Short mmCIF file of C-alpha atoms in Angstrom, two decimals:
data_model
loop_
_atom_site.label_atom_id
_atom_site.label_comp_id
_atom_site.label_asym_id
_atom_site.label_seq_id
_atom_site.Cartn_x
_atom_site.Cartn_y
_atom_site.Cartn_z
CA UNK A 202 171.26 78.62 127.67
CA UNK A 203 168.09 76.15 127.39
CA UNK A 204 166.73 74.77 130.68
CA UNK A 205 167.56 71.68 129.67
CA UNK A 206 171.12 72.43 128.82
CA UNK A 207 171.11 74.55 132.58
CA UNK A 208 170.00 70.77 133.74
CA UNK A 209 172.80 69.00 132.48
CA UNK A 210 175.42 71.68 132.94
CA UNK A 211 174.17 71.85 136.62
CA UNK A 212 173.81 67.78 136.67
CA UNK A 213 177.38 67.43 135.41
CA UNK A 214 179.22 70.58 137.94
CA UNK A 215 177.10 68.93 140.89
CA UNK A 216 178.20 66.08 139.89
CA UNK A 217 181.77 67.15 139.79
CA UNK A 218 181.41 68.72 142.96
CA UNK A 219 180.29 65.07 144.58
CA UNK A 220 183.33 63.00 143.04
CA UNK A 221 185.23 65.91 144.88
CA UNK A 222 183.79 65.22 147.69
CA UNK A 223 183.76 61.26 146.87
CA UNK A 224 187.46 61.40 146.79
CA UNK A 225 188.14 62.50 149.80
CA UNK A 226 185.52 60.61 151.28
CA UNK A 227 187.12 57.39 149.70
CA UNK A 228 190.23 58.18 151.19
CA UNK A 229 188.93 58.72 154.41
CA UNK A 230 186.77 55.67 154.32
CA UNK A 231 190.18 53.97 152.84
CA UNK A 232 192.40 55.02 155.79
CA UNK A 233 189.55 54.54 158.54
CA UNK A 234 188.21 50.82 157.07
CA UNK A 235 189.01 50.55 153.25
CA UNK A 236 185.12 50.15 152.44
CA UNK A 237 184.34 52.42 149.12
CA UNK A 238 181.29 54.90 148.94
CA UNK A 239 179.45 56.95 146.87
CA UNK A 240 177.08 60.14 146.53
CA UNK A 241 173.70 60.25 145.09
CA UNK A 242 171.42 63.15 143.98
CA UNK A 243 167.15 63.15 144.68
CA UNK A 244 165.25 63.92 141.65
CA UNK A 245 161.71 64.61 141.37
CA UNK A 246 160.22 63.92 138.09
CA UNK A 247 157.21 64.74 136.77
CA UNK A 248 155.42 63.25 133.74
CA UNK A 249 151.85 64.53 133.10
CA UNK A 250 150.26 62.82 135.80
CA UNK A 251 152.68 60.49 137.04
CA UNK A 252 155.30 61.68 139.93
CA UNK A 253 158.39 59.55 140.34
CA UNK A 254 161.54 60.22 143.04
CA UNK A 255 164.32 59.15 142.41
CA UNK A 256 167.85 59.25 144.05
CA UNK A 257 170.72 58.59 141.51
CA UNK A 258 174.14 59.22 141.18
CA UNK A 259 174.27 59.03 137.14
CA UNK A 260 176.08 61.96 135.72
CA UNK A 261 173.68 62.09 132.21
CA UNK A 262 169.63 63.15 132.84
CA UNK A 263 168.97 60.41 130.32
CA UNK A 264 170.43 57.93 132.60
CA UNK A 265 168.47 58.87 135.54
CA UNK A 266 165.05 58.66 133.34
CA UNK A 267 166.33 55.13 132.56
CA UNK A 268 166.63 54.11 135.94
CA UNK A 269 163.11 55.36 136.41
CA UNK A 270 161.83 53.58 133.84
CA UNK A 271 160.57 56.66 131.56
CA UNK A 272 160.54 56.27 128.22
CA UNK A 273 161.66 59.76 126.63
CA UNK A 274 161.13 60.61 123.06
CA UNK A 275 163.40 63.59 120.97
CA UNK A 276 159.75 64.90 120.89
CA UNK A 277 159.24 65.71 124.64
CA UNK A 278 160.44 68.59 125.94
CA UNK A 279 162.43 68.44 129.56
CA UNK A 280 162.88 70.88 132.23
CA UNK A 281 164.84 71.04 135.02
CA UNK A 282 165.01 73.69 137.70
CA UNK A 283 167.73 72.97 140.80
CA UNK A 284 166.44 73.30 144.46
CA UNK A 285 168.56 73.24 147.80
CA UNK A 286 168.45 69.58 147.86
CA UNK A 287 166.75 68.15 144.93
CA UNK A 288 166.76 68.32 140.71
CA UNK A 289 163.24 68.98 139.51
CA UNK A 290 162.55 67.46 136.16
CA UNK A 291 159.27 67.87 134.11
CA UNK A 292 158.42 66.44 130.94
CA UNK A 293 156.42 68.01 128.35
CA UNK A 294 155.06 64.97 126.23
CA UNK A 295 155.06 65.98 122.18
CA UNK A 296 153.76 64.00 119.17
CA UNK A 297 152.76 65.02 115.70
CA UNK A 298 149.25 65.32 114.47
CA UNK A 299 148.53 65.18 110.97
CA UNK A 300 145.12 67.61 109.99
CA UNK A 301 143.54 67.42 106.91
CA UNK A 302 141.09 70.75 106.30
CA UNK A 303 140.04 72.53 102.93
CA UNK A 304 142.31 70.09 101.19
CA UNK A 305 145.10 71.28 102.74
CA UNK A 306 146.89 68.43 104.93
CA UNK A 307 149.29 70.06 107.62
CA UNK A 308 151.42 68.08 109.69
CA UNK A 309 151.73 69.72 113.38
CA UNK A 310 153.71 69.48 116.95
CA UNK A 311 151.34 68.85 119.57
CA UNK A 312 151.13 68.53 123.33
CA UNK A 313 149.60 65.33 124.72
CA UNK A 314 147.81 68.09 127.38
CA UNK A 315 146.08 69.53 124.31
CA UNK A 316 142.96 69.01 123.12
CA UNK A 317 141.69 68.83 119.15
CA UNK A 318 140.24 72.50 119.63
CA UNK A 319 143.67 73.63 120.62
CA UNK A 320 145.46 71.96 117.81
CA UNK A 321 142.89 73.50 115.33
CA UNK A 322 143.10 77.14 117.17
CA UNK A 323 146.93 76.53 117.10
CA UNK A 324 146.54 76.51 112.80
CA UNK A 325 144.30 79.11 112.66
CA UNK A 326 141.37 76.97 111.52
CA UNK A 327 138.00 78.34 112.36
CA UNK A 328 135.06 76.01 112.39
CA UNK A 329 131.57 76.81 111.51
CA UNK A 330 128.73 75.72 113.18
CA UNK A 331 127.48 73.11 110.97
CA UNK A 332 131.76 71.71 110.41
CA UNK A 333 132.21 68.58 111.09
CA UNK A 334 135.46 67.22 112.93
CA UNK A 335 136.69 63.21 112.95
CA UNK A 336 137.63 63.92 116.69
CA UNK A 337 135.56 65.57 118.86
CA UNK A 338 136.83 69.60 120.17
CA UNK A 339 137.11 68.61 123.24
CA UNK A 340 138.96 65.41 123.17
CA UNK A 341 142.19 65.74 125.09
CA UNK A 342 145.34 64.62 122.98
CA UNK A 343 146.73 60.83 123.26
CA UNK A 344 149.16 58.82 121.22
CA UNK A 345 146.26 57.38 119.24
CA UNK A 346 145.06 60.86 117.77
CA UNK A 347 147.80 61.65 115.26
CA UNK A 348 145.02 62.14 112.47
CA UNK A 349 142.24 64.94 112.62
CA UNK A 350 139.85 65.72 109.89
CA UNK A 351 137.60 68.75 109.27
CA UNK A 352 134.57 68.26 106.79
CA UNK A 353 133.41 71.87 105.81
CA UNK A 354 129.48 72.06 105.87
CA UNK A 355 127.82 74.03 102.87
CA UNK A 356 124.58 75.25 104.55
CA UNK A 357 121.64 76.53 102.41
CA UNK A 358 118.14 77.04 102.72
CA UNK A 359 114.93 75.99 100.65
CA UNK A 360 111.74 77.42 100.80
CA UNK A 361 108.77 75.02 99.75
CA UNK A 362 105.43 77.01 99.15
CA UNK A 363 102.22 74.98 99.01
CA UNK A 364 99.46 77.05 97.74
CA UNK A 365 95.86 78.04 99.52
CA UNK A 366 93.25 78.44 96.91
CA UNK A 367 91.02 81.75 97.54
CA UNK A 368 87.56 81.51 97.56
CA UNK A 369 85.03 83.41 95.29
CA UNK A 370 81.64 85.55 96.89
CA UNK A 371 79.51 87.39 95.13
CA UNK A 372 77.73 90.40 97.09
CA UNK A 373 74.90 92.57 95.88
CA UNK A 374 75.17 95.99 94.95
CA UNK A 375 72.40 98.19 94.68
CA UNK A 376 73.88 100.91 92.52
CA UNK A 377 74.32 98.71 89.71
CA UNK A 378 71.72 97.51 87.20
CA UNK A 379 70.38 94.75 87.69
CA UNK A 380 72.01 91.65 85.40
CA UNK A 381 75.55 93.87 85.29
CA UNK A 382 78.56 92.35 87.03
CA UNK A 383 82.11 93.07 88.06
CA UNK A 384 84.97 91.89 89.91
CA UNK A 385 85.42 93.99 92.39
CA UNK A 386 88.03 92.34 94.43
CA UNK A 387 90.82 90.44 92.30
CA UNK A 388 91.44 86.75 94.18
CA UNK A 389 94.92 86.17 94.90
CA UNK A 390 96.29 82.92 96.11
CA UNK A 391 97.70 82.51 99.76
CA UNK A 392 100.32 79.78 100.83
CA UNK A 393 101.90 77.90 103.19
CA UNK A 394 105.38 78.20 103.30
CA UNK A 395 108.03 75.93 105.04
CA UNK A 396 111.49 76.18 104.77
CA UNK A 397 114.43 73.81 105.26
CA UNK A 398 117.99 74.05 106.12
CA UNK A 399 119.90 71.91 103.52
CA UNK A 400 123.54 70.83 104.64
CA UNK A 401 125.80 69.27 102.64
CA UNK A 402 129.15 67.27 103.33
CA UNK A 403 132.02 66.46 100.98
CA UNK A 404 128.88 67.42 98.61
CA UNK A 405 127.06 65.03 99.75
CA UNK A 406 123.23 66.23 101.76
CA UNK A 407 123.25 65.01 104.83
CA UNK A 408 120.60 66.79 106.96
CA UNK A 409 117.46 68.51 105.73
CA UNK A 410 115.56 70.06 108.48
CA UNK A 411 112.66 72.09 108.90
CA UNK A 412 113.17 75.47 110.40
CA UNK A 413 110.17 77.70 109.83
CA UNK A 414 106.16 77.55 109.00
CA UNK A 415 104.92 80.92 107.55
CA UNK A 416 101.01 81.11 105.99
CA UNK A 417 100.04 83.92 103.90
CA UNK A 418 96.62 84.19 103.53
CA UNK A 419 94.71 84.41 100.32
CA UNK A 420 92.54 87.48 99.36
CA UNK A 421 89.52 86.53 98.32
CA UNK A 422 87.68 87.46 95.11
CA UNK A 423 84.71 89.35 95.46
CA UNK A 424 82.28 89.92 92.37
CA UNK A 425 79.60 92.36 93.07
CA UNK A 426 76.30 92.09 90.89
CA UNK A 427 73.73 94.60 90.29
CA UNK A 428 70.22 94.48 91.83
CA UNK A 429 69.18 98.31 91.03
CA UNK A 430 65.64 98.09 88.45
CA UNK A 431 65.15 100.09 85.53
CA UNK A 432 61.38 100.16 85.54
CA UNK A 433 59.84 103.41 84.56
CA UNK A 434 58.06 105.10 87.99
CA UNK A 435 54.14 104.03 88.13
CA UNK A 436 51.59 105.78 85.91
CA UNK A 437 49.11 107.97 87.44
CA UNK A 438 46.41 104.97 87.61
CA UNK A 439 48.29 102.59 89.36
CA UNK A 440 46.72 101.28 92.60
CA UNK A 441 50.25 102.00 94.31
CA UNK A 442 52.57 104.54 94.26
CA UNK A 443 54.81 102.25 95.98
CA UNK A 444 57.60 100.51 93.12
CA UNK A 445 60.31 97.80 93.38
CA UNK A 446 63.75 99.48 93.05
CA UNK A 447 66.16 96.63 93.60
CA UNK A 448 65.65 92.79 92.69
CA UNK A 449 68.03 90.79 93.80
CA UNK A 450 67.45 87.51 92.28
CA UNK A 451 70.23 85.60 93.69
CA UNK A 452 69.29 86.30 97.14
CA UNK A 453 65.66 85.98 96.54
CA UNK A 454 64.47 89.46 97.88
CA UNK A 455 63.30 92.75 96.40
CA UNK A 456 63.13 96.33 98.01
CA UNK A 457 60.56 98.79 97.12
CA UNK A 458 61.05 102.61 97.24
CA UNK A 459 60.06 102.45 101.37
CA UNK A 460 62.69 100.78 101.74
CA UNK A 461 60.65 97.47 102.78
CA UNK A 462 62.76 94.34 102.17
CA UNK A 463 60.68 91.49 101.23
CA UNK A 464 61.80 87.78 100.47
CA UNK A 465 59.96 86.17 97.31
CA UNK A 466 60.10 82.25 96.29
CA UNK A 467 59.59 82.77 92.92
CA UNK A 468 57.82 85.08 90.20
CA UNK A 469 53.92 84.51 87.94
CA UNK A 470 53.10 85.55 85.10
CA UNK A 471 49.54 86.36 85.50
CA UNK A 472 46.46 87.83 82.82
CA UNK A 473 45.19 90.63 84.62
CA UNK A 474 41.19 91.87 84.96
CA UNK A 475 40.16 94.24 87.42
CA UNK A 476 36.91 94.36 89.35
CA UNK A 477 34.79 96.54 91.86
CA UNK A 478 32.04 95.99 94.55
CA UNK A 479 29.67 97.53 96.31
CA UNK A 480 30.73 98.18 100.27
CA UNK A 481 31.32 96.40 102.77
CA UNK A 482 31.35 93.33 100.25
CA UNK A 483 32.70 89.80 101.76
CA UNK A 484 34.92 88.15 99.41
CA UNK A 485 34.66 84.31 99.17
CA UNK A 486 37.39 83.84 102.03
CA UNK A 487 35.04 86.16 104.48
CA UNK A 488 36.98 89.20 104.36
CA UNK A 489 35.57 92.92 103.49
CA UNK A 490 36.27 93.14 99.45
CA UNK A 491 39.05 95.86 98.93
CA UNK A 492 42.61 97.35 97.36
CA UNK A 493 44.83 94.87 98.17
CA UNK A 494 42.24 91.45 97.64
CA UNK A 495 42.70 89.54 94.65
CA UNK A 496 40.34 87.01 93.41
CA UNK A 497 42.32 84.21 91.94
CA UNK A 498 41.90 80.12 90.82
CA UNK A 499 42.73 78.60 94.12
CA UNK A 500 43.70 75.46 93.09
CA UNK A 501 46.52 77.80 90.96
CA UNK A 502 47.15 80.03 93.75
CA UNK A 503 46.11 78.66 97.39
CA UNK A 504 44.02 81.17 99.70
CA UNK A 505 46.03 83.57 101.33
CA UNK A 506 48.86 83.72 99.27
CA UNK A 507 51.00 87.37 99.36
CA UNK A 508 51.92 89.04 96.55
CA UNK A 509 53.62 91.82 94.77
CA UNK A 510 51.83 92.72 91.57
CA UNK A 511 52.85 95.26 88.77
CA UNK A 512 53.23 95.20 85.01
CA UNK A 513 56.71 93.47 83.44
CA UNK A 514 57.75 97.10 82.54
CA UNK A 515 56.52 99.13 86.26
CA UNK A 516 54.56 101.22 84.56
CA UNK A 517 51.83 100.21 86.71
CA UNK A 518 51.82 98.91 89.99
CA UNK A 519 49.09 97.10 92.18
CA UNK A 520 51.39 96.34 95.28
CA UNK A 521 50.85 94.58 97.86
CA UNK A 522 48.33 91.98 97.54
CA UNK A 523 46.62 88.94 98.69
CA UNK A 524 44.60 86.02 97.33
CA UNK A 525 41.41 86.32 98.85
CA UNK A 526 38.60 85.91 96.89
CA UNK A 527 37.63 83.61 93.70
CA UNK A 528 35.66 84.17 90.55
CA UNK A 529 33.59 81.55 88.38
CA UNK A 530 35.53 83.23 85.00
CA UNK A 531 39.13 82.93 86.81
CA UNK A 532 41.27 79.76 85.69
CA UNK A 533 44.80 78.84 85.94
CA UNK A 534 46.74 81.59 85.92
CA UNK A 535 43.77 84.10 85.56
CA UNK A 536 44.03 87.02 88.63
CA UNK A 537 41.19 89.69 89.08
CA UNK A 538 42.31 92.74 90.83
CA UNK A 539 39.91 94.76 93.19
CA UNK A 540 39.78 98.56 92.26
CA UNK A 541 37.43 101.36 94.29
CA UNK A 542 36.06 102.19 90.84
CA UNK A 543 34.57 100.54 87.63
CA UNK A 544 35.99 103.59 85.92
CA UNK A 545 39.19 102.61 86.98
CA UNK A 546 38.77 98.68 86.48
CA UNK A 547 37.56 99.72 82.28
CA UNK A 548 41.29 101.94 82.46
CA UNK A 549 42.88 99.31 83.48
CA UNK A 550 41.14 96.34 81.08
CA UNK A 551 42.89 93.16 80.36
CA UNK A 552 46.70 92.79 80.53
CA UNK A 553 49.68 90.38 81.92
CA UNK A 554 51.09 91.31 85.24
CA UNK A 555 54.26 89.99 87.31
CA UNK A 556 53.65 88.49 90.49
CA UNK A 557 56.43 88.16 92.62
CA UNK A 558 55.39 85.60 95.55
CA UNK A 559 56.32 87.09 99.11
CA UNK A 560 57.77 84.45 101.76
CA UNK A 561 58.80 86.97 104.28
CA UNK A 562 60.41 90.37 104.97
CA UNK A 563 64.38 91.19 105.83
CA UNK A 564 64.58 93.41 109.05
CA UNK A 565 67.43 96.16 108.96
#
């Protein structure tokens, strides 16, 4: 036996229990004063919320909500549980919801109590974290939400690369020959990569957010170039036995085989005589005539300058040198080189020399 059928058998035997009672009241009542009476039963009814007492003497539950004024639907469940003296009633309010979800519509029984979350819980519908609902979760049940709607979000992601360009160096290497090159580091590109979350509704995109920055960095290309010289070691009459071993010509410097760095602004191409003097000599600048003073056209090569001299091939090398002293036969790009013997000066006779123009010297 339902509650509510307990209710209204228990209404109806209480009730025929008071008209017992009423009878022989009445005829009491009749014999002591003819007035009538009558017997009444307290209810206490309770309706989400609201609490109503009520004391009636109708034999049907459905009467006594009437007299209260409640409106009762074949939706709403009632209970009723008996006490010593009064009929508890509570009422359960129902109403249909309607949810539409992965184009399946579903038509449900709801408590008002309820909220949206429950009703979706209640048919097993799980929502993602990007779903979208017509009703917000949380919203308790009223009679104006009969209609729920769940939009399904299709979530994605997009990675946009932009890309870093590498940059190109070129370092010497003084194992290679001179005017040889290689790459000896490949350049690969780097980026900068963003990517998006991409949600879509009913197919439609909707939100398109950023969501993380990576960079990878670019390797750089590295082409390594040879400085290394091929000239032949200096002949036996060379003023020097120091030689150039590496030229490099894009950083402007050569090193000779003591390992002496030098930096040079540019190279002359000069026709060579050599010449002796007597000691202790003064050159025309004022200083003691020796290896290593050069008498040249100053207005071609100013006082003072410093020099490397050897032949284009190496074969023989002068070194070191400075312009110093001046000669009434030297012109233009004339140079006459001072040699501790006129043997050696008629050895050496007339040819073209390099001079590579010193600016300075590279410490370690």
């Amino acid at each position: 036996m339902t509650k509510h059928n307990f209710a209204l058998c228990l209404l109806r035997s209480k009730a025929a229990a008071h008209v017992g009672v009423f009878a022989l009241t009445v005829l009491a009542v009749v014999l002591l004063c003819n007035i009538p009476a009558t017997a009444a039963t307290t209810y206490e009814i309770t309706d989400g919320d609201e609490q109503y007492v009520i004391s009636s003497d109708a034999e049907e539950l459905s009467a006594v909500l009437d007299e209260a004024g409640i409106v009762y639907s074949d939706l709403d469940v009632l209970e009723a549980s008996s006490g010593d003296e009064v009929i508890s009633l509570s009422i359960t309010r129902r109403q249909y919801v309607t949810v539409v979800c992965d184009g399946v519509t579903t038509s449900t029984l709801a408590e008002t109590h309820d909220t949206v979350a429950d009703v979706l819980e209640h048919l097993n519908i799980q929502l993602g974290e990007y779903d979208q609902v017509s009703v917000d979760p949380d919203t308790v049940l009223d009679s104006d939400i009969d209609f729920i709607e769940v939009t399904r979000a299709n979530v994605s992601y997009v990675t946009e690369s932009t890309p870093i360009a590498y940059s190109s160096s070129r370092q010497a290497d003084p194992e290679m020959y001179r005017g040889t090159e290689a790459v000896t580091t490949e350049g690969v590109e780097g980026s900068i990569n963003v990517t998006y979350r991409v949600i879509e509704l009913d197919g439609q995109e909707t939100v398109y957010e950023q969501v993380a920055t990576s960079v990878t960095d670019p390797v750089d290309e590295v082409v390594s170039y040879g400085t290394k010289v091929s000239f032949e070691k200096p002949t036996g009459y060379s003023t020097s036995s120091e030689y150039i071993t590496n030229i490099d010509d894009e950083a402007g410097t050569f090193t000779t085989s003591k390992g002496d760095t030098y930096t040079f602004s540019g190279t002359l191409t000069l026709n060579a005589t050599a010449y002796t003097a007597r000691s202790g000599a003064v050159c025309s600048t004022g200083c003691l005539a020796r290896v290593g003073v050069v008498a040249v056209d100053p207005d071609y090569i100013p006082y003072g300058t410093k020099m490397f001299i050897m032949s284009a091939d190496g074969s023989f090398v002068y070194g070191i040198a400075v312009a110093g002293d001046c000669g009434s036969a030297i012109d233009n790009n004339d140079v006459d080189l001072y040699m501790t013997s006129r043997s050696t000066c008629i050895n050496f006779g007339r040819r073209n020399v390099v001079a590579y123009v010193i600016t300075g010297t590279v410490e370690d």
